[in-house]
Amino acid sequence: MKRFAFAALIIVSVAACTKSNIQYDPTGEISLQPVTEKATKAAFSDTAYGEGAPAFNIWAWWAGVDPGTLKAEFLSSQDISSYIDKGEFVHRSGGSWGGTTPYYWPPEGSLVFAGYSPSETLGGNFTYNKDAGAFIVTDYMQSNDIARTVDLMWFDITDRSYNTSRNKVGDKDVNGVPVVFQHALSWLQFRFQIKDAPGIYQNWLITDIRLTGVDTKADFQSNATSKWTGHEDPKEIHVWNGSHLASTSPEVLESTEDGVVVIPQTCASPKSLVVTYNLKRYLGGKDDWLRAQTVTLPLDTGIDAGTWLPGKKYIYTIIFGENEIRIAPAIEKDWDDQNLDIEVQ
């Protein structure tokens, strides 16, 4: 890793027949302007990173060419050497992102970048294969505590290189080199409602929501057809606990505003959604409560061949009715939403 200390002027005195001063102009600090491929969780307002977004790590390699289109044979050559190795970048005033310890542009040549977010994760080994153009994670761990899960994202080397001129447009500073993060995980959301005005069934009082058998450890490679492999360590995820009276309008029930973010995987049995509820009926002129009732719902019907995929949001709407359980999938276009209506009839 190379760093260039910023100084207004460096003067080196050279002893010779006559004294002379050699002046070196300082290089500018490297800054990036990250956005996400699609709208993300509550940490971000839209597709742009803002104040309060998590720090991320980057790699940079020195390219001994002028900025421009990079040929594949150049990326895989020995002419690109390591310049920054997993340097942490944080939000700065004005919207730019710079190194926790500042990094500076090389005095000549240009750079290519790759990276991942957030910089802090629960577990895993994070590397980047420049020759293959692949972000690689081994033994990645995602907590089954949804208050501690992260929205793992990455960006690959682009098809061009950048130098210090990318931090300026004419005489004006800009926010830095543009990078576009992609989501590596799947996002699940759960909504609850009753089908219509109830008959003998007066109230559905939801008290607990859980997921069972969700894999929490796997390996990732960004350029692979099946990006996630080697799944293991299945656990229960406690989505929500409380007291919610279902209405005819779908309402989200989650223990955190960020929802449930999981490693992409098959969502077939034994993975399921378990809902505990109390049911109030009106029979014989009086109220009758059925308490601590449990329904176990399948999660794989009608969506992506029974697999949660990277970068997709799956919305499960649980509709309480009277006679049967029916799953009717639909698709929305927000974070590649996948809608699933599950009727408990």
mmCIF file of C-alpha atoms in Angstrom:
data_model
loop_
_atom_site.group_PDB
_atom_site.id
_atom_site.type_symbol
_atom_site.label_atom_id
_atom_site.label_comp_id
_atom_site.label_asym_id
_atom_site.label_seq_id
_atom_site.Cartn_x
_atom_site.Cartn_y
_atom_site.Cartn_z
ATOM 1 C CA MET A 1 0.000 0.000 0.000
ATOM 2 C CA LYS A 2 1.379 3.408 -0.966
ATOM 3 C CA ARG A 3 0.401 6.695 0.615
ATOM 4 C CA PHE A 4 1.550 10.181 -0.245
ATOM 5 C CA ALA A 5 1.620 12.691 2.607
ATOM 6 C CA PHE A 6 -0.053 15.989 1.738
ATOM 7 C CA ALA A 7 2.102 19.093 1.990
ATOM 8 C CA ALA A 8 1.773 22.546 0.558
ATOM 9 C CA LEU A 9 5.331 22.415 -0.695
ATOM 10 C CA ILE A 10 8.262 20.069 -0.339
ATOM 11 C CA ILE A 11 11.625 21.619 -0.919
ATOM 12 C CA VAL A 12 14.668 19.445 -1.302
ATOM 13 C CA SER A 13 18.079 21.049 -1.216
ATOM 14 C CA VAL A 14 20.631 19.421 -3.457
ATOM 15 C CA ALA A 15 24.314 19.986 -2.844
ATOM 16 C CA ALA A 16 26.159 20.730 -6.059
ATOM 17 C CA CYS A 17 28.366 23.416 -7.526
ATOM 18 C CA THR A 18 25.401 25.718 -7.001
ATOM 19 C CA LYS A 19 22.415 25.203 -4.716
ATOM 20 C CA SER A 20 19.065 24.512 -6.397
ATOM 21 C CA ASN A 21 15.512 23.889 -5.129
ATOM 22 C CA ILE A 22 13.377 21.042 -6.567
ATOM 23 C CA GLN A 23 9.643 21.542 -5.987
ATOM 24 C CA TYR A 24 7.047 18.749 -5.906
ATOM 25 C CA ASP A 25 3.353 19.532 -6.288
ATOM 26 C CA PRO A 26 1.119 17.637 -3.835
ATOM 27 C CA THR A 27 -1.361 15.070 -5.121
ATOM 28 C CA GLY A 28 -5.062 15.327 -4.268
ATOM 29 C CA GLU A 29 -6.847 13.121 -1.757
ATOM 30 C CA ILE A 30 -8.762 10.176 -3.218
ATOM 31 C CA SER A 31 -12.531 10.437 -2.758
ATOM 32 C CA LEU A 32 -15.353 8.205 -3.988
ATOM 33 C CA GLN A 33 -19.039 8.787 -4.704
ATOM 34 C CA PRO A 34 -20.920 5.556 -3.937
ATOM 35 C CA VAL A 35 -24.495 4.711 -4.943
ATOM 36 C CA THR A 36 -26.444 1.464 -4.775
ATOM 37 C CA GLU A 37 -27.816 -0.416 -7.754
ATOM 38 C CA LYS A 38 -31.288 -0.330 -6.210
ATOM 39 C CA ALA A 39 -32.897 1.317 -3.181
ATOM 40 C CA THR A 40 -31.658 -0.314 -0.013
ATOM 41 C CA LYS A 41 -32.649 -0.627 3.626
ATOM 42 C CA ALA A 42 -33.460 2.180 6.031
ATOM 43 C CA ALA A 43 -29.824 3.267 6.301
ATOM 44 C CA PHE A 44 -30.108 4.939 2.898
ATOM 45 C CA SER A 45 -32.710 7.440 1.747
ATOM 46 C CA ASP A 46 -32.751 6.321 -1.894
ATOM 47 C CA THR A 47 -29.942 4.987 -4.062
ATOM 48 C CA ALA A 48 -27.268 7.363 -2.726
ATOM 49 C CA TYR A 49 -25.100 6.907 0.323
ATOM 50 C CA GLY A 50 -25.654 9.684 2.831
ATOM 51 C CA GLU A 51 -24.709 10.771 6.298
ATOM 52 C CA GLY A 52 -25.122 7.888 8.724
ATOM 53 C CA ALA A 53 -24.465 5.188 6.107
ATOM 54 C CA PRO A 54 -21.873 2.585 7.155
ATOM 55 C CA ALA A 55 -18.194 2.828 6.244
ATOM 56 C CA PHE A 56 -16.947 0.548 3.465
ATOM 57 C CA ASN A 57 -13.620 -0.996 2.426
ATOM 58 C CA ILE A 58 -11.889 -0.657 -0.941
ATOM 59 C CA TRP A 59 -9.023 -2.074 -2.904
ATOM 60 C CA ALA A 60 -7.142 0.054 -5.434
ATOM 61 C CA TRP A 61 -4.541 -0.976 -8.010
ATOM 62 C CA TRP A 62 -2.150 1.346 -9.803
ATOM 63 C CA ALA A 63 -2.515 1.343 -13.576
ATOM 64 C CA GLY A 64 0.374 2.844 -15.508
ATOM 65 C CA VAL A 65 -1.835 4.267 -18.238
ATOM 66 C CA ASP A 66 -3.884 7.382 -18.799
ATOM 67 C CA PRO A 67 -7.539 7.193 -17.693
ATOM 68 C CA GLY A 68 -9.740 5.532 -20.247
ATOM 69 C CA THR A 69 -11.143 2.219 -21.320
ATOM 70 C CA LEU A 70 -9.251 -0.767 -19.934
ATOM 71 C CA LYS A 71 -8.682 -3.826 -22.060
ATOM 72 C CA ALA A 72 -9.150 -7.246 -20.506
ATOM 73 C CA GLU A 73 -5.544 -8.226 -21.191
ATOM 74 C CA PHE A 74 -4.382 -5.123 -19.320
ATOM 75 C CA LEU A 75 -6.446 -5.950 -16.228
ATOM 76 C CA SER A 76 -4.927 -9.427 -16.113
ATOM 77 C CA SER A 77 -1.365 -8.251 -16.764
ATOM 78 C CA GLN A 78 1.339 -7.618 -14.200
ATOM 79 C CA ASP A 79 1.215 -3.867 -14.920
ATOM 80 C CA ILE A 80 -1.364 -3.282 -12.165
ATOM 81 C CA SER A 81 0.110 -3.375 -8.676
ATOM 82 C CA SER A 82 -1.599 -3.075 -5.296
ATOM 83 C CA TYR A 83 -2.058 0.501 -4.107
ATOM 84 C CA ILE A 84 -4.726 0.297 -1.344
ATOM 85 C CA ASP A 85 -5.530 -2.952 0.465
ATOM 86 C CA LYS A 86 -8.989 -2.888 2.093
ATOM 87 C CA GLY A 87 -8.748 0.761 3.080
ATOM 88 C CA GLU A 88 -11.746 2.019 5.078
ATOM 89 C CA PHE A 89 -13.719 4.930 3.564
ATOM 90 C CA VAL A 90 -16.152 7.077 5.572
ATOM 91 C CA HIS A 91 -18.643 9.856 4.848
ATOM 92 C CA ARG A 92 -17.244 13.393 4.613
ATOM 93 C CA SER A 93 -18.947 16.779 4.587
ATOM 94 C CA GLY A 94 -20.294 17.696 1.173
ATOM 95 C CA GLY A 95 -21.307 14.144 0.332
ATOM 96 C CA SER A 96 -17.921 12.682 -0.604
ATOM 97 C CA TRP A 97 -16.316 9.588 0.909
ATOM 98 C CA GLY A 98 -12.644 9.487 1.874
ATOM 99 C CA GLY A 99 -10.259 7.251 3.769
ATOM 100 C CA THR A 100 -10.434 7.056 7.551
ATOM 101 C CA THR A 101 -6.725 7.747 7.144
ATOM 102 C CA PRO A 102 -6.546 9.827 3.928
ATOM 103 C CA TYR A 103 -5.250 8.199 0.740
ATOM 104 C CA TYR A 104 -3.734 10.247 -2.088
ATOM 105 C CA TRP A 105 -3.547 9.861 -5.826
ATOM 106 C CA PRO A 106 -0.229 8.664 -7.266
ATOM 107 C CA PRO A 107 1.827 11.410 -8.925
ATOM 108 C CA GLU A 108 1.371 9.669 -12.276
ATOM 109 C CA GLY A 109 -0.752 6.980 -13.829
ATOM 110 C CA SER A 110 -4.245 6.047 -12.703
ATOM 111 C CA LEU A 111 -6.158 3.648 -10.450
ATOM 112 C CA VAL A 112 -8.852 0.985 -10.653
ATOM 113 C CA PHE A 113 -11.087 0.254 -7.640
ATOM 114 C CA ALA A 114 -13.183 -2.538 -6.075
ATOM 115 C CA GLY A 115 -14.814 -2.727 -2.659
ATOM 116 C CA TYR A 116 -17.500 -3.946 -0.278
ATOM 117 C CA SER A 117 -19.871 -2.562 2.370
ATOM 118 C CA PRO A 118 -20.121 -2.424 5.325
ATOM 119 C CA SER A 119 -16.545 -2.461 6.602
ATOM 120 C CA GLU A 120 -17.626 -4.225 9.799
ATOM 121 C CA THR A 121 -19.250 -7.659 9.497
ATOM 122 C CA LEU A 122 -19.819 -10.464 11.969
ATOM 123 C CA GLY A 123 -17.516 -12.904 10.234
ATOM 124 C CA GLY A 124 -15.859 -13.945 6.983
ATOM 125 C CA ASN A 125 -12.663 -13.607 4.964
ATOM 126 C CA PHE A 126 -12.888 -10.877 2.298
ATOM 127 C CA THR A 127 -10.586 -10.806 -0.744
ATOM 128 C CA TYR A 128 -10.643 -9.615 -4.353
ATOM 129 C CA ASN A 129 -9.238 -11.529 -7.329
ATOM 130 C CA LYS A 130 -8.194 -8.786 -9.749
ATOM 131 C CA ASP A 131 -7.405 -11.172 -12.598
ATOM 132 C CA ALA A 132 -10.816 -12.861 -12.392
ATOM 133 C CA GLY A 133 -12.675 -9.633 -11.516
ATOM 134 C CA ALA A 134 -14.281 -11.342 -8.513
ATOM 135 C CA PHE A 135 -15.168 -10.286 -4.972
ATOM 136 C CA ILE A 136 -14.738 -13.414 -2.825
ATOM 137 C CA VAL A 137 -15.936 -14.123 0.720
ATOM 138 C CA THR A 138 -15.319 -17.384 2.541
ATOM 139 C CA ASP A 139 -17.072 -18.428 5.757
ATOM 140 C CA TYR A 140 -19.401 -15.436 5.674
ATOM 141 C CA MET A 141 -21.688 -15.334 8.722
ATOM 142 C CA GLN A 142 -25.009 -13.486 8.944
ATOM 143 C CA SER A 143 -26.495 -13.202 12.436
ATOM 144 C CA ASN A 144 -29.889 -14.748 13.153
ATOM 145 C CA ASP A 145 -30.529 -11.700 15.373
ATOM 146 C CA ILE A 146 -32.153 -9.240 12.954
ATOM 147 C CA ALA A 147 -30.948 -6.308 15.064
ATOM 148 C CA ARG A 148 -27.385 -7.296 14.107
ATOM 149 C CA THR A 149 -27.746 -8.280 10.438
ATOM 150 C CA VAL A 150 -25.968 -6.277 7.730
ATOM 151 C CA ASP A 151 -26.763 -5.425 4.116
ATOM 152 C CA LEU A 152 -23.645 -6.879 2.436
ATOM 153 C CA MET A 153 -22.850 -5.144 -0.887
ATOM 154 C CA TRP A 154 -19.914 -5.028 -3.287
ATOM 155 C CA PHE A 155 -18.670 -3.311 -6.446
ATOM 156 C CA ASP A 156 -16.323 -4.811 -9.044
ATOM 157 C CA ILE A 157 -13.509 -3.266 -11.073
ATOM 158 C CA THR A 158 -15.071 -1.187 -13.823
ATOM 159 C CA ASP A 159 -14.044 -1.095 -17.476
ATOM 160 C CA ARG A 160 -11.983 2.075 -17.055
ATOM 161 C CA SER A 161 -9.351 3.619 -14.794
ATOM 162 C CA TYR A 162 -9.366 6.972 -13.003
ATOM 163 C CA ASN A 163 -6.820 9.557 -11.911
ATOM 164 C CA THR A 164 -6.914 12.764 -9.880
ATOM 165 C CA SER A 165 -8.698 14.613 -12.699
ATOM 166 C CA ARG A 166 -11.839 12.602 -11.828
ATOM 167 C CA ASN A 167 -12.096 14.685 -8.639
ATOM 168 C CA LYS A 168 -12.523 17.857 -10.677
ATOM 169 C CA VAL A 169 -14.776 19.138 -13.452
ATOM 170 C CA GLY A 170 -13.042 22.176 -14.849
ATOM 171 C CA ASP A 171 -12.060 24.207 -11.801
ATOM 172 C CA LYS A 172 -14.781 22.715 -9.570
ATOM 173 C CA ASP A 173 -14.324 19.880 -7.099
ATOM 174 C CA VAL A 174 -16.754 16.971 -7.460
ATOM 175 C CA ASN A 175 -17.644 14.236 -5.014
ATOM 176 C CA GLY A 176 -15.218 11.679 -6.357
ATOM 177 C CA VAL A 177 -14.936 8.560 -8.446
ATOM 178 C CA PRO A 178 -18.386 7.000 -9.016
ATOM 179 C CA VAL A 179 -18.847 3.434 -7.739
ATOM 180 C CA VAL A 180 -22.045 1.348 -7.835
ATOM 181 C CA PHE A 181 -22.695 -1.201 -5.092
ATOM 182 C CA GLN A 182 -24.733 -4.360 -5.714
ATOM 183 C CA HIS A 183 -26.666 -6.259 -3.035
ATOM 184 C CA ALA A 184 -25.277 -9.683 -2.135
ATOM 185 C CA LEU A 185 -28.126 -10.756 0.181
ATOM 186 C CA SER A 186 -31.902 -11.265 0.088
ATOM 187 C CA TRP A 187 -34.357 -9.075 1.998
ATOM 188 C CA LEU A 188 -37.544 -10.550 3.513
ATOM 189 C CA GLN A 189 -40.512 -8.517 4.725
ATOM 190 C CA PHE A 190 -43.729 -9.706 6.395
ATOM 191 C CA ARG A 191 -47.141 -8.010 6.250
ATOM 192 C CA PHE A 192 -50.400 -9.112 7.888
ATOM 193 C CA GLN A 193 -54.065 -8.407 7.195
ATOM 194 C CA ILE A 194 -57.534 -9.975 7.305
ATOM 195 C CA LYS A 195 -59.201 -10.790 3.999
ATOM 196 C CA ASP A 196 -62.416 -8.807 4.594
ATOM 197 C CA ALA A 197 -64.910 -7.901 7.326
ATOM 198 C CA PRO A 198 -65.018 -11.019 9.543
ATOM 199 C CA GLY A 199 -68.055 -13.165 10.180
ATOM 200 C CA ILE A 200 -67.924 -15.296 13.299
ATOM 201 C CA TYR A 201 -64.192 -14.572 13.423
ATOM 202 C CA GLN A 202 -64.002 -11.173 15.136
ATOM 203 C CA ASN A 203 -60.303 -10.639 15.816
ATOM 204 C CA TRP A 204 -56.920 -12.075 14.819
ATOM 205 C CA LEU A 205 -54.374 -11.048 17.473
ATOM 206 C CA ILE A 206 -50.841 -11.844 16.287
ATOM 207 C CA THR A 207 -48.323 -12.470 19.076
ATOM 208 C CA ASP A 208 -45.196 -14.021 17.536
ATOM 209 C CA ILE A 209 -43.485 -14.481 14.125
ATOM 210 C CA ARG A 210 -40.507 -16.775 13.488
ATOM 211 C CA LEU A 211 -38.513 -18.229 10.585
ATOM 212 C CA THR A 212 -37.113 -21.732 10.951
ATOM 213 C CA GLY A 213 -34.102 -23.465 9.367
ATOM 214 C CA VAL A 214 -32.485 -20.426 7.698
ATOM 215 C CA ASP A 215 -28.812 -20.975 6.751
ATOM 216 C CA THR A 216 -26.556 -18.339 8.346
ATOM 217 C CA LYS A 217 -23.126 -19.269 6.913
ATOM 218 C CA ALA A 218 -21.932 -19.630 3.289
ATOM 219 C CA ASP A 219 -19.308 -18.624 0.698
ATOM 220 C CA PHE A 220 -19.712 -15.907 -1.961
ATOM 221 C CA GLN A 221 -18.081 -15.176 -5.340
ATOM 222 C CA SER A 222 -19.361 -12.253 -7.392
ATOM 223 C CA ASN A 223 -18.547 -13.612 -10.875
ATOM 224 C CA ALA A 224 -19.989 -17.114 -10.312
ATOM 225 C CA THR A 225 -23.330 -18.255 -11.762
ATOM 226 C CA SER A 226 -24.397 -19.486 -8.328
ATOM 227 C CA LYS A 227 -22.887 -16.719 -6.240
ATOM 228 C CA TRP A 228 -23.607 -18.349 -2.853
ATOM 229 C CA THR A 229 -22.418 -21.897 -2.094
ATOM 230 C CA GLY A 230 -21.504 -24.115 0.866
ATOM 231 C CA HIS A 231 -24.555 -23.229 2.989
ATOM 232 C CA GLU A 232 -24.579 -24.387 6.614
ATOM 233 C CA ASP A 233 -25.478 -23.528 10.210
ATOM 234 C CA PRO A 234 -29.315 -23.306 9.924
ATOM 235 C CA LYS A 235 -30.949 -21.300 12.717
ATOM 236 C CA GLU A 236 -34.275 -19.869 13.819
ATOM 237 C CA ILE A 237 -34.843 -16.161 13.197
ATOM 238 C CA HIS A 238 -37.184 -14.357 15.584
ATOM 239 C CA VAL A 239 -38.908 -11.796 13.346
ATOM 240 C CA TRP A 240 -41.344 -10.180 15.790
ATOM 241 C CA ASN A 241 -43.016 -10.539 19.208
ATOM 242 C CA GLY A 242 -45.833 -8.431 20.657
ATOM 243 C CA SER A 243 -49.582 -7.925 20.314
ATOM 244 C CA HIS A 244 -50.978 -6.846 16.940
ATOM 245 C CA LEU A 245 -54.660 -6.848 15.964
ATOM 246 C CA ALA A 246 -54.866 -7.564 12.226
ATOM 247 C CA SER A 247 -56.913 -5.193 10.046
ATOM 248 C CA THR A 248 -57.975 -5.178 6.397
ATOM 249 C CA SER A 249 -54.900 -3.073 5.518
ATOM 250 C CA PRO A 250 -51.558 -4.896 5.223
ATOM 251 C CA GLU A 251 -49.200 -3.863 8.017
ATOM 252 C CA VAL A 252 -45.512 -4.700 8.365
ATOM 253 C CA LEU A 253 -44.512 -6.566 11.537
ATOM 254 C CA GLU A 254 -40.761 -6.686 12.229
ATOM 255 C CA SER A 255 -38.617 -6.205 15.313
ATOM 256 C CA THR A 256 -36.418 -3.622 13.558
ATOM 257 C CA GLU A 257 -37.093 -1.125 10.782
ATOM 258 C CA ASP A 258 -34.432 -2.781 8.630
ATOM 259 C CA GLY A 259 -36.320 -6.022 8.185
ATOM 260 C CA VAL A 260 -34.852 -9.498 7.749
ATOM 261 C CA VAL A 261 -31.766 -9.758 5.521
ATOM 262 C CA VAL A 262 -30.566 -13.316 4.868
ATOM 263 C CA ILE A 263 -28.003 -15.219 2.826
ATOM 264 C CA PRO A 264 -29.590 -16.220 -0.528
ATOM 265 C CA GLN A 265 -30.565 -19.910 -0.389
ATOM 266 C CA THR A 266 -33.264 -22.392 -1.156
ATOM 267 C CA CYS A 267 -36.397 -21.486 0.794
ATOM 268 C CA ALA A 268 -37.916 -24.998 0.733
ATOM 269 C CA SER A 269 -38.743 -27.129 3.787
ATOM 270 C CA PRO A 270 -37.630 -27.240 6.593
ATOM 271 C CA LYS A 271 -37.548 -23.457 6.140
ATOM 272 C CA SER A 272 -40.931 -22.021 7.052
ATOM 273 C CA LEU A 273 -42.727 -19.078 8.619
ATOM 274 C CA VAL A 274 -44.351 -19.843 11.974
ATOM 275 C CA VAL A 275 -47.040 -17.414 13.181
ATOM 276 C CA THR A 276 -48.579 -17.570 16.672
ATOM 277 C CA TYR A 277 -51.925 -15.817 17.246
ATOM 278 C CA ASN A 278 -55.048 -15.605 19.385
ATOM 279 C CA LEU A 279 -58.405 -15.856 17.590
ATOM 280 C CA LYS A 280 -61.543 -14.268 19.025
ATOM 281 C CA ARG A 281 -64.844 -15.792 17.845
ATOM 282 C CA TYR A 282 -68.443 -14.791 18.586
ATOM 283 C CA LEU A 283 -70.392 -17.940 19.340
ATOM 284 C CA GLY A 284 -73.710 -18.431 21.170
ATOM 285 C CA GLY A 285 -74.008 -14.775 22.038
ATOM 286 C CA LYS A 286 -70.621 -14.542 23.705
ATOM 287 C CA ASP A 287 -66.951 -14.086 22.847
ATOM 288 C CA ASP A 288 -64.789 -17.198 22.659
ATOM 289 C CA TRP A 289 -60.971 -16.953 22.448
ATOM 290 C CA LEU A 290 -58.746 -19.589 20.859
ATOM 291 C CA ARG A 291 -55.354 -18.761 22.369
ATOM 292 C CA ALA A 292 -51.754 -19.550 21.342
ATOM 293 C CA GLN A 293 -52.765 -20.927 17.954
ATOM 294 C CA THR A 294 -49.883 -21.664 15.558
ATOM 295 C CA VAL A 295 -49.790 -21.843 11.774
ATOM 296 C CA THR A 296 -46.726 -22.992 9.794
ATOM 297 C CA LEU A 297 -46.508 -21.532 6.289
ATOM 298 C CA PRO A 298 -44.299 -22.675 3.354
ATOM 299 C CA LEU A 299 -42.006 -20.053 1.815
ATOM 300 C CA ASP A 300 -41.026 -21.493 -1.576
ATOM 301 C CA THR A 301 -44.257 -21.533 -3.582
ATOM 302 C CA GLY A 302 -44.151 -19.672 -6.879
ATOM 303 C CA ILE A 303 -40.984 -17.607 -6.440
ATOM 304 C CA ASP A 304 -37.666 -17.879 -8.286
ATOM 305 C CA ALA A 305 -37.828 -21.681 -8.452
ATOM 306 C CA GLY A 306 -37.882 -21.910 -4.671
ATOM 307 C CA THR A 307 -34.738 -19.864 -4.050
ATOM 308 C CA TRP A 308 -34.080 -16.470 -2.459
ATOM 309 C CA LEU A 309 -31.761 -14.639 -4.868
ATOM 310 C CA PRO A 310 -29.179 -11.860 -4.299
ATOM 311 C CA GLY A 311 -30.495 -8.311 -4.505
ATOM 312 C CA LYS A 312 -34.168 -9.235 -4.286
ATOM 313 C CA LYS A 313 -36.753 -8.259 -1.689
ATOM 314 C CA TYR A 314 -39.452 -10.828 -0.936
ATOM 315 C CA ILE A 315 -42.662 -9.471 0.597
ATOM 316 C CA TYR A 316 -44.834 -12.052 2.345
ATOM 317 C CA THR A 317 -48.377 -10.812 2.933
ATOM 318 C CA ILE A 318 -50.250 -13.107 5.325
ATOM 319 C CA ILE A 319 -54.014 -12.805 4.824
ATOM 320 C CA PHE A 320 -56.285 -14.296 7.455
ATOM 321 C CA GLY A 321 -59.483 -15.819 6.031
ATOM 322 C CA GLU A 322 -61.546 -18.921 6.844
ATOM 323 C CA ASN A 323 -60.927 -22.257 5.098
ATOM 324 C CA GLU A 324 -57.537 -22.751 3.448
ATOM 325 C CA ILE A 325 -53.968 -21.529 3.010
ATOM 326 C CA ARG A 326 -53.269 -20.155 -0.442
ATOM 327 C CA ILE A 327 -50.085 -18.556 -1.801
ATOM 328 C CA ALA A 328 -50.420 -16.084 -4.693
ATOM 329 C CA PRO A 329 -47.103 -14.548 -5.784
ATOM 330 C CA ALA A 330 -46.649 -11.191 -7.518
ATOM 331 C CA ILE A 331 -43.638 -8.991 -8.377
ATOM 332 C CA GLU A 332 -42.982 -5.298 -7.707
ATOM 333 C CA LYS A 333 -40.061 -3.145 -8.927
ATOM 334 C CA ASP A 334 -38.619 -1.728 -5.716
ATOM 335 C CA TRP A 335 -35.307 -3.426 -4.748
ATOM 336 C CA ASP A 336 -36.578 -6.158 -7.118
ATOM 337 C CA ASP A 337 -39.486 -6.871 -4.741
ATOM 338 C CA GLN A 338 -41.160 -10.272 -4.877
ATOM 339 C CA ASN A 339 -44.703 -10.132 -3.415
ATOM 340 C CA LEU A 340 -46.299 -13.224 -1.901
ATOM 341 C CA ASP A 341 -49.889 -13.299 -0.628
ATOM 342 C CA ILE A 342 -50.548 -16.144 1.794
ATOM 343 C CA GLU A 343 -54.174 -16.638 2.777
ATOM 344 C CA VAL A 344 -55.076 -18.392 6.001
ATOM 345 C CA GLN A 345 -58.747 -19.154 5.309
#
